[in-house]
Amino acid sequence: MHQFEHDDPQRESEQERPTRGFTLPGADGRVVITWLLLAINILVWLFMQLVGGFLNQDVDVLLRFGAMFGPLIATGEYWRLFTAMFLHANLLHLFFNCFALFIFGRLVEGVYGHTRFTIIYLLAGLAGGVLSYMFNKTAIAVGASGAIFGILGALAAYFLANRDTLGEMGRRNLTGLAAIAAINLAIGLLIPNIDNWAHFGGLAGGFIMGLALAPRYTYELIATPLGFTRRIASQSPIGMRWFAIPAFVVLLGVLIWYIGTDVSEAQQSQILVIRAERLLQDGNAMGALEHADRAVELDSLSGQAFYTRGKIMARIGSTDRAKADLSASLRLPGLNQNQRQDAISLLVSLP
């Protein structure tokens, strides 16, 4: 990608004929951040296996390590939008994302440089997380795919920004990247449990930041003993385009704030259940009860809300109300297998 390719020298127009074998300015092929990101993703996954058991996909482990989950983000755990991009649900998930990062990350880092590549990767990953949070408020999401779609978008932006200088080679690469992105997005739509909103958000974020930060090239004439020849040179530094970074960060912040204000009663109930569970763990049963009561009021069909309130009632010695709430939780949707077993055990143990 870093050098021009020509199929037929006789067919090249004078406008599209750069110096042969010329490597683009800044495209020296040095790769540092891509290898670092690969190492981080693999090491985090290995550590998760040590904590949760080999090849374990336990949701609780993912949440402990920072998976995205709308109700937790809404309680103020915004850092999950960042940490989720370094987590993976299983070995196959890790393999495909690392393979894509290995292929495309090296190319994008080569032409953008270490700093700009890091900025694009992280902001595209955050953009994917924000869009996922907006449309999947109750789903648990992990993976680097949003950031990886972001580097695809940045690569497309690079060829678009330099379409006049790179000529036919640049146009072919841009078309190929568009096809790759379209195929992957289509596959995501056909396969269940794929976070397509993260892919769309990452692709858009990477393209926007890539367009702002892409190096621009132009032709310049240089004198040689045989006369003048043309070569490709970098244009002026990025300059004011750096302001795209804080502007994009502000945009993401505004979106996160807006999402937090657009929460349904059922989602508010989930948030209150989580807060009640934490207060109960901290020994504040009465504070937990206040949140649990409100959660039941907001969503009277939530098995989790009744389950949590039933545990609190059992803790404070209100046996009859505990039995009623735990029995209701078993009749309503929302409990996972562990919670159902715990509710049954509690009911059996109550006098």
GROMACS .gro file of C-alpha atoms in nm:
model
  351
    1MET     CA    1   0.000   0.000   0.000
    2HIS     CA    2   0.288   0.231   0.064
    3GLN     CA    3   0.421   0.220  -0.291
    4PHE     CA    4   0.257   0.288  -0.624
    5GLU     CA    5   0.172  -0.006  -0.846
    6HIS     CA    6   0.144   0.019  -1.225
    7ASP     CA    7   0.010  -0.248  -1.452
    8ASP     CA    8   0.101  -0.100  -1.790
    9PRO     CA    9   0.354   0.187  -1.815
   10GLN     CA   10   0.239   0.273  -2.165
   11ARG     CA   11  -0.118   0.344  -2.052
   12GLU     CA   12  -0.029   0.578  -1.770
   13SER     CA   13  -0.125   0.937  -1.821
   14GLU     CA   14   0.127   1.204  -1.745
   15GLN     CA   15  -0.094   1.325  -1.459
   16GLU     CA   16  -0.099   0.985  -1.287
   17ARG     CA   17   0.269   0.884  -1.325
   18PRO     CA   18   0.460   0.933  -0.999
   19THR     CA   19   0.825   0.840  -0.954
   20ARG     CA   20   0.848   0.459  -0.961
   21GLY     CA   21   0.921   0.284  -0.635
   22PHE     CA   22   0.866   0.604  -0.447
   23THR     CA   23   0.747   0.557  -0.090
   24LEU     CA   24   0.495   0.813   0.029
   25PRO     CA   25   0.627   1.069   0.279
   26GLY     CA   26   0.562   0.940   0.628
   27ALA     CA   27   0.472   0.593   0.500
   28ASP     CA   28   0.787   0.428   0.629
   29GLY     CA   29   0.611   0.115   0.746
   30ARG     CA   30   0.719   0.143   1.110
   31VAL     CA   31   0.462  -0.030   1.330
   32VAL     CA   32   0.454   0.015   1.707
   33ILE     CA   33   0.101   0.091   1.825
   34THR     CA   34  -0.059  -0.194   1.630
   35TRP     CA   35   0.165  -0.449   1.802
   36LEU     CA   36   0.095  -0.284   2.137
   37LEU     CA   37  -0.282  -0.301   2.082
   38LEU     CA   38  -0.258  -0.666   1.978
   39ALA     CA   39  -0.059  -0.745   2.292
   40ILE     CA   40  -0.308  -0.561   2.516
   41ASN     CA   41  -0.608  -0.743   2.367
   42ILE     CA   42  -0.443  -1.085   2.400
   43LEU     CA   43  -0.309  -1.026   2.752
   44VAL     CA   44  -0.645  -0.895   2.878
   45TRP     CA   45  -0.819  -1.201   2.735
   46LEU     CA   46  -0.566  -1.436   2.896
   47PHE     CA   47  -0.608  -1.261   3.231
   48MET     CA   48  -0.984  -1.296   3.200
   49GLN     CA   49  -0.940  -1.669   3.150
   50LEU     CA   50  -0.732  -1.692   3.468
   51VAL     CA   51  -1.005  -1.513   3.661
   52GLY     CA   52  -1.312  -1.673   3.505
   53GLY     CA   53  -1.188  -2.012   3.389
   54PHE     CA   54  -1.041  -2.110   3.052
   55LEU     CA   55  -1.264  -2.018   2.755
   56ASN     CA   56  -1.525  -1.895   3.000
   57GLN     CA   57  -1.781  -1.651   2.858
   58ASP     CA   58  -1.944  -1.573   3.192
   59VAL     CA   59  -2.130  -1.242   3.178
   60ASP     CA   60  -2.031  -1.153   3.533
   61VAL     CA   61  -1.662  -1.179   3.440
   62LEU     CA   62  -1.714  -0.954   3.137
   63LEU     CA   63  -1.894  -0.698   3.352
   64ARG     CA   64  -1.621  -0.708   3.617
   65PHE     CA   65  -1.360  -0.635   3.352
   66GLY     CA   66  -1.554  -0.340   3.207
   67ALA     CA   67  -1.802  -0.465   2.947
   68MET     CA   68  -2.057  -0.214   2.819
   69PHE     CA   69  -2.396  -0.236   2.987
   70GLY     CA   70  -2.639   0.052   2.950
   71PRO     CA   71  -2.779   0.057   3.305
   72LEU     CA   72  -2.429   0.062   3.453
   73ILE     CA   73  -2.315   0.336   3.215
   74ALA     CA   74  -2.624   0.535   3.310
   75THR     CA   75  -2.519   0.515   3.676
   76GLY     CA   76  -2.197   0.700   3.588
   77GLU     CA   77  -1.963   0.421   3.479
   78TYR     CA   78  -1.876   0.593   3.152
   79TRP     CA   79  -1.531   0.434   3.149
   80ARG     CA   80  -1.701   0.116   3.021
   81LEU     CA   81  -1.728   0.283   2.679
   82PHE     CA   82  -1.346   0.271   2.672
   83THR     CA   83  -1.265  -0.059   2.845
   84ALA     CA   84  -1.514  -0.264   2.641
   85MET     CA   85  -1.305  -0.220   2.326
   86PHE     CA   86  -1.026  -0.430   2.484
   87LEU     CA   87  -1.251  -0.720   2.591
   88HIS     CA   88  -1.365  -1.023   2.391
   89ALA     CA   89  -1.636  -1.280   2.457
   90ASN     CA   90  -1.448  -1.588   2.335
   91LEU     CA   91  -1.139  -1.710   2.151
   92LEU     CA   92  -1.297  -1.689   1.805
   93HIS     CA   93  -1.407  -1.331   1.871
   94LEU     CA   94  -1.053  -1.242   1.979
   95PHE     CA   95  -0.895  -1.416   1.679
   96PHE     CA   96  -1.100  -1.240   1.411
   97ASN     CA   97  -1.057  -0.896   1.566
   98CYS     CA   98  -0.682  -0.943   1.615
   99PHE     CA   99  -0.644  -1.073   1.259
  100ALA     CA  100  -0.823  -0.768   1.119
  101LEU     CA  101  -0.616  -0.537   1.340
  102PHE     CA  102  -0.296  -0.708   1.223
  103ILE     CA  103  -0.390  -0.663   0.855
  104PHE     CA  104  -0.534  -0.312   0.854
  105GLY     CA  105  -0.374  -0.160   1.163
  106ARG     CA  106  -0.025  -0.183   1.017
  107LEU     CA  107  -0.136  -0.012   0.695
  108VAL     CA  108  -0.311   0.276   0.871
  109GLU     CA  109  -0.034   0.328   1.124
  110GLY     CA  110   0.216   0.333   0.837
  111VAL     CA  111   0.050   0.623   0.657
  112TYR     CA  112  -0.091   0.818   0.953
  113GLY     CA  113   0.194   0.770   1.199
  114HIS     CA  114   0.181   0.648   1.559
  115THR     CA  115   0.009   0.946   1.721
  116ARG     CA  116  -0.265   0.999   1.466
  117PHE     CA  117  -0.330   0.624   1.439
  118THR     CA  118  -0.373   0.597   1.817
  119ILE     CA  119  -0.615   0.891   1.821
  120ILE     CA  120  -0.820   0.746   1.533
  121TYR     CA  121  -0.834   0.397   1.687
  122LEU     CA  122  -0.944   0.513   2.032
  123LEU     CA  123  -1.194   0.778   1.916
  124ALA     CA  124  -1.346   0.542   1.659
  125GLY     CA  125  -1.380   0.275   1.928
  126LEU     CA  126  -1.550   0.527   2.157
  127ALA     CA  127  -1.780   0.640   1.874
  128GLY     CA  128  -1.881   0.279   1.818
  129GLY     CA  129  -1.946   0.237   2.189
  130VAL     CA  130  -2.157   0.553   2.209
  131LEU     CA  131  -2.375   0.450   1.913
  132SER     CA  132  -2.412   0.102   2.061
  133TYR     CA  133  -2.513   0.255   2.395
  134MET     CA  134  -2.768   0.474   2.218
  135PHE     CA  135  -2.948   0.186   2.046
  136ASN     CA  136  -2.869  -0.111   2.276
  137LYS     CA  137  -2.926   0.032   2.623
  138THR     CA  138  -2.981  -0.306   2.789
  139ALA     CA  139  -2.734  -0.523   2.595
  140ILE     CA  140  -2.391  -0.631   2.722
  141ALA     CA  141  -2.129  -0.554   2.455
  142VAL     CA  142  -1.756  -0.614   2.419
  143GLY     CA  143  -1.501  -0.616   2.140
  144ALA     CA  144  -1.256  -0.413   1.935
  145SER     CA  145  -1.464  -0.430   1.617
  146GLY     CA  146  -1.585  -0.069   1.643
  147ALA     CA  147  -1.225   0.055   1.653
  148ILE     CA  148  -1.126  -0.183   1.372
  149PHE     CA  149  -1.408  -0.055   1.151
  150GLY     CA  150  -1.273   0.287   1.245
  151ILE     CA  151  -0.931   0.216   1.095
  152LEU     CA  152  -1.106   0.089   0.781
  153GLY     CA  153  -1.289   0.421   0.767
  154ALA     CA  154  -0.964   0.611   0.819
  155LEU     CA  155  -0.797   0.419   0.537
  156ALA     CA  156  -1.087   0.505   0.307
  157ALA     CA  157  -1.058   0.871   0.413
  158TYR     CA  158  -0.686   0.865   0.333
  159PHE     CA  159  -0.746   0.751  -0.024
  160LEU     CA  160  -1.035   0.992  -0.067
  161ALA     CA  161  -0.829   1.289   0.057
  162ASN     CA  162  -0.547   1.202  -0.188
  163ARG     CA  163  -0.757   1.077  -0.479
  164ASP     CA  164  -0.610   1.333  -0.722
  165THR     CA  165  -0.250   1.261  -0.632
  166LEU     CA  166  -0.272   0.882  -0.598
  167GLY     CA  167  -0.463   0.848  -0.921
  168GLU     CA  168  -0.606   0.516  -1.036
  169MET     CA  169  -0.432   0.317  -0.763
  170GLY     CA  170  -0.599   0.528  -0.495
  171ARG     CA  171  -0.941   0.493  -0.658
  172ARG     CA  172  -0.905   0.115  -0.681
  173ASN     CA  173  -0.808   0.092  -0.315
  174LEU     CA  174  -1.098   0.316  -0.213
  175THR     CA  175  -1.344   0.098  -0.405
  176GLY     CA  176  -1.198  -0.216  -0.250
  177LEU     CA  177  -1.224  -0.076   0.101
  178ALA     CA  178  -1.585   0.026   0.044
  179ALA     CA  179  -1.661  -0.330  -0.069
  180ILE     CA  180  -1.486  -0.482   0.234
  181ALA     CA  181  -1.677  -0.255   0.474
  182ALA     CA  182  -2.010  -0.325   0.301
  183ILE     CA  183  -1.956  -0.702   0.309
  184ASN     CA  184  -1.864  -0.699   0.678
  185LEU     CA  185  -2.159  -0.480   0.769
  186ALA     CA  186  -2.390  -0.712   0.573
  187ILE     CA  187  -2.249  -1.017   0.752
  188GLY     CA  188  -2.308  -0.841   1.083
  189LEU     CA  189  -2.673  -0.786   0.991
  190LEU     CA  190  -2.721  -1.154   0.909
  191ILE     CA  191  -2.548  -1.305   1.213
  192PRO     CA  192  -2.723  -1.277   1.553
  193ASN     CA  193  -2.557  -1.117   1.858
  194ILE     CA  194  -2.340  -0.888   1.643
  195ASP     CA  195  -2.328  -0.526   1.760
  196ASN     CA  196  -2.388  -0.358   1.426
  197TRP     CA  197  -2.437  -0.014   1.580
  198ALA     CA  198  -2.081  -0.030   1.714
  199HIS     CA  199  -1.962  -0.115   1.362
  200PHE     CA  200  -2.152   0.176   1.205
  201GLY     CA  201  -2.034   0.416   1.475
  202GLY     CA  202  -1.673   0.305   1.450
  203LEU     CA  203  -1.671   0.325   1.071
  204ALA     CA  204  -1.821   0.675   1.072
  205GLY     CA  205  -1.595   0.796   1.353
  206GLY     CA  206  -1.281   0.658   1.186
  207PHE     CA  207  -1.375   0.814   0.853
  208ILE     CA  208  -1.441   1.157   1.007
  209MET     CA  209  -1.120   1.160   1.210
  210GLY     CA  210  -0.924   1.004   0.925
  211LEU     CA  211  -1.040   1.275   0.687
  212ALA     CA  212  -0.939   1.544   0.937
  213LEU     CA  213  -0.598   1.394   1.016
  214ALA     CA  214  -0.500   1.238   0.683
  215PRO     CA  215  -0.165   1.345   0.538
  216ARG     CA  216  -0.211   1.532   0.212
  217TYR     CA  217   0.022   1.489  -0.085
  218THR     CA  218   0.096   1.694  -0.392
  219TYR     CA  219   0.332   1.683  -0.689
  220GLU     CA  220   0.643   1.900  -0.694
  221LEU     CA  221   0.905   1.955  -0.963
  222ILE     CA  222   1.267   1.880  -0.876
  223ALA     CA  223   1.574   1.952  -1.083
  224THR     CA  224   1.797   1.660  -1.189
  225PRO     CA  225   2.103   1.641  -1.415
  226LEU     CA  226   1.867   1.523  -1.690
  227GLY     CA  227   1.613   1.799  -1.639
  228PHE     CA  228   1.303   1.829  -1.424
  229THR     CA  229   1.104   1.542  -1.282
  230ARG     CA  230   0.807   1.518  -1.051
  231ARG     CA  231   0.781   1.361  -0.711
  232ILE     CA  232   0.517   1.335  -0.443
  233ALA     CA  233   0.568   1.549  -0.136
  234SER     CA  234   0.371   1.625   0.176
  235GLN     CA  235   0.163   1.938   0.179
  236SER     CA  236   0.163   2.183   0.467
  237PRO     CA  237   0.123   2.045   0.824
  238ILE     CA  238  -0.219   1.959   0.963
  239GLY     CA  239  -0.251   2.296   1.137
  240MET     CA  240  -0.608   2.387   1.224
  241ARG     CA  241  -0.730   2.035   1.142
  242TRP     CA  242  -0.608   1.925   1.487
  243PHE     CA  243  -0.912   2.104   1.630
  244ALA     CA  244  -1.121   1.819   1.491
  245ILE     CA  245  -1.003   1.607   1.786
  246PRO     CA  246  -1.149   1.815   2.074
  247ALA     CA  247  -1.457   1.890   1.861
  248PHE     CA  248  -1.518   1.518   1.812
  249VAL     CA  249  -1.466   1.449   2.183
  250VAL     CA  250  -1.720   1.720   2.271
  251LEU     CA  251  -1.967   1.567   2.023
  252LEU     CA  252  -1.931   1.225   2.188
  253GLY     CA  253  -1.981   1.385   2.531
  254VAL     CA  254  -2.300   1.557   2.417
  255LEU     CA  255  -2.431   1.229   2.274
  256ILE     CA  256  -2.360   1.046   2.599
  257TRP     CA  257  -2.541   1.316   2.796
  258TYR     CA  258  -2.840   1.303   2.560
  259ILE     CA  259  -2.861   0.924   2.580
  260GLY     CA  260  -2.865   0.947   2.959
  261THR     CA  261  -3.170   1.175   2.944
  262ASP     CA  262  -3.357   0.943   2.705
  263VAL     CA  263  -3.419   0.645   2.935
  264SER     CA  264  -3.744   0.449   2.951
  265GLU     CA  265  -3.913   0.356   3.279
  266ALA     CA  266  -3.806  -0.007   3.235
  267GLN     CA  267  -3.444   0.104   3.191
  268GLN     CA  268  -3.470   0.335   3.492
  269SER     CA  269  -3.595   0.035   3.690
  270GLN     CA  270  -3.285  -0.164   3.586
  271ILE     CA  271  -3.060   0.119   3.699
  272LEU     CA  272  -3.234   0.136   4.037
  273VAL     CA  273  -3.205  -0.241   4.080
  274ILE     CA  274  -2.828  -0.218   4.024
  275ARG     CA  275  -2.799   0.063   4.278
  276ALA     CA  276  -3.012  -0.132   4.527
  277GLU     CA  277  -2.791  -0.440   4.487
  278ARG     CA  278  -2.479  -0.233   4.554
  279LEU     CA  279  -2.628  -0.066   4.861
  280LEU     CA  280  -2.732  -0.408   4.992
  281GLN     CA  281  -2.379  -0.538   4.944
  282ASP     CA  282  -2.250  -0.236   5.137
  283GLY     CA  283  -2.486  -0.315   5.428
  284ASN     CA  284  -2.727  -0.024   5.366
  285ALA     CA  285  -3.050  -0.229   5.355
  286MET     CA  286  -3.286   0.066   5.405
  287GLY     CA  287  -3.124   0.269   5.128
  288ALA     CA  288  -3.142  -0.039   4.904
  289LEU     CA  289  -3.510  -0.084   4.989
  290GLU     CA  290  -3.590   0.272   4.879
  291HIS     CA  291  -3.435   0.206   4.538
  292ALA     CA  292  -3.600  -0.136   4.506
  293ASP     CA  293  -3.945   0.004   4.587
  294ARG     CA  294  -3.903   0.267   4.319
  295ALA     CA  295  -3.780   0.002   4.070
  296VAL     CA  296  -4.095  -0.205   4.126
  297GLU     CA  297  -4.312   0.106   4.081
  298LEU     CA  298  -4.146   0.187   3.747
  299ASP     CA  299  -4.164  -0.169   3.612
  300SER     CA  300  -4.412  -0.398   3.784
  301LEU     CA  301  -4.327  -0.678   3.539
  302SER     CA  302  -3.957  -0.690   3.622
  303GLY     CA  303  -3.856  -1.016   3.785
  304GLN     CA  304  -3.523  -0.864   3.886
  305ALA     CA  305  -3.689  -0.577   4.073
  306PHE     CA  306  -3.905  -0.814   4.279
  307TYR     CA  307  -3.610  -1.049   4.333
  308THR     CA  308  -3.390  -0.769   4.468
  309ARG     CA  309  -3.665  -0.635   4.692
  310GLY     CA  310  -3.735  -0.988   4.815
  311LYS     CA  311  -3.372  -1.029   4.920
  312ILE     CA  312  -3.384  -0.697   5.103
  313MET     CA  313  -3.704  -0.798   5.284
  314ALA     CA  314  -3.543  -1.123   5.390
  315ARG     CA  315  -3.239  -0.931   5.517
  316ILE     CA  316  -3.447  -0.696   5.736
  317GLY     CA  317  -3.670  -0.978   5.865
  318SER     CA  318  -3.992  -0.899   5.677
  319THR     CA  319  -4.060  -1.264   5.599
  320ASP     CA  320  -4.409  -1.241   5.450
  321ARG     CA  321  -4.316  -0.961   5.209
  322ALA     CA  322  -3.995  -1.144   5.119
  323LYS     CA  323  -4.194  -1.456   5.028
  324ALA     CA  324  -4.440  -1.254   4.821
  325ASP     CA  325  -4.166  -1.071   4.627
  326LEU     CA  326  -3.953  -1.380   4.567
  327SER     CA  327  -4.256  -1.577   4.449
  328ALA     CA  328  -4.349  -1.292   4.213
  329SER     CA  329  -3.994  -1.280   4.075
  330LEU     CA  330  -4.015  -1.646   3.976
  331ARG     CA  331  -4.334  -1.584   3.780
  332LEU     CA  332  -4.199  -1.282   3.592
  333PRO     CA  333  -3.933  -1.259   3.318
  334GLY     CA  334  -3.585  -1.119   3.377
  335LEU     CA  335  -3.409  -1.360   3.613
  336ASN     CA  336  -3.109  -1.559   3.498
  337GLN     CA  337  -3.056  -1.919   3.610
  338ASN     CA  338  -2.840  -1.828   3.910
  339GLN     CA  339  -3.093  -1.572   4.032
  340ARG     CA  340  -3.379  -1.821   3.996
  341GLN     CA  341  -3.190  -2.079   4.198
  342ASP     CA  342  -3.106  -1.820   4.463
  343ALA     CA  343  -3.470  -1.705   4.483
  344ILE     CA  344  -3.586  -2.064   4.531
  345SER     CA  345  -3.323  -2.129   4.798
  346LEU     CA  346  -3.425  -1.815   4.984
  347LEU     CA  347  -3.793  -1.913   4.972
  348VAL     CA  348  -3.715  -2.259   5.110
  349SER     CA  349  -3.501  -2.119   5.389
  350LEU     CA  350  -3.758  -1.861   5.507
  351PRO     CA  351  -3.964  -1.972   5.812
   0.00000   0.00000   0.00000
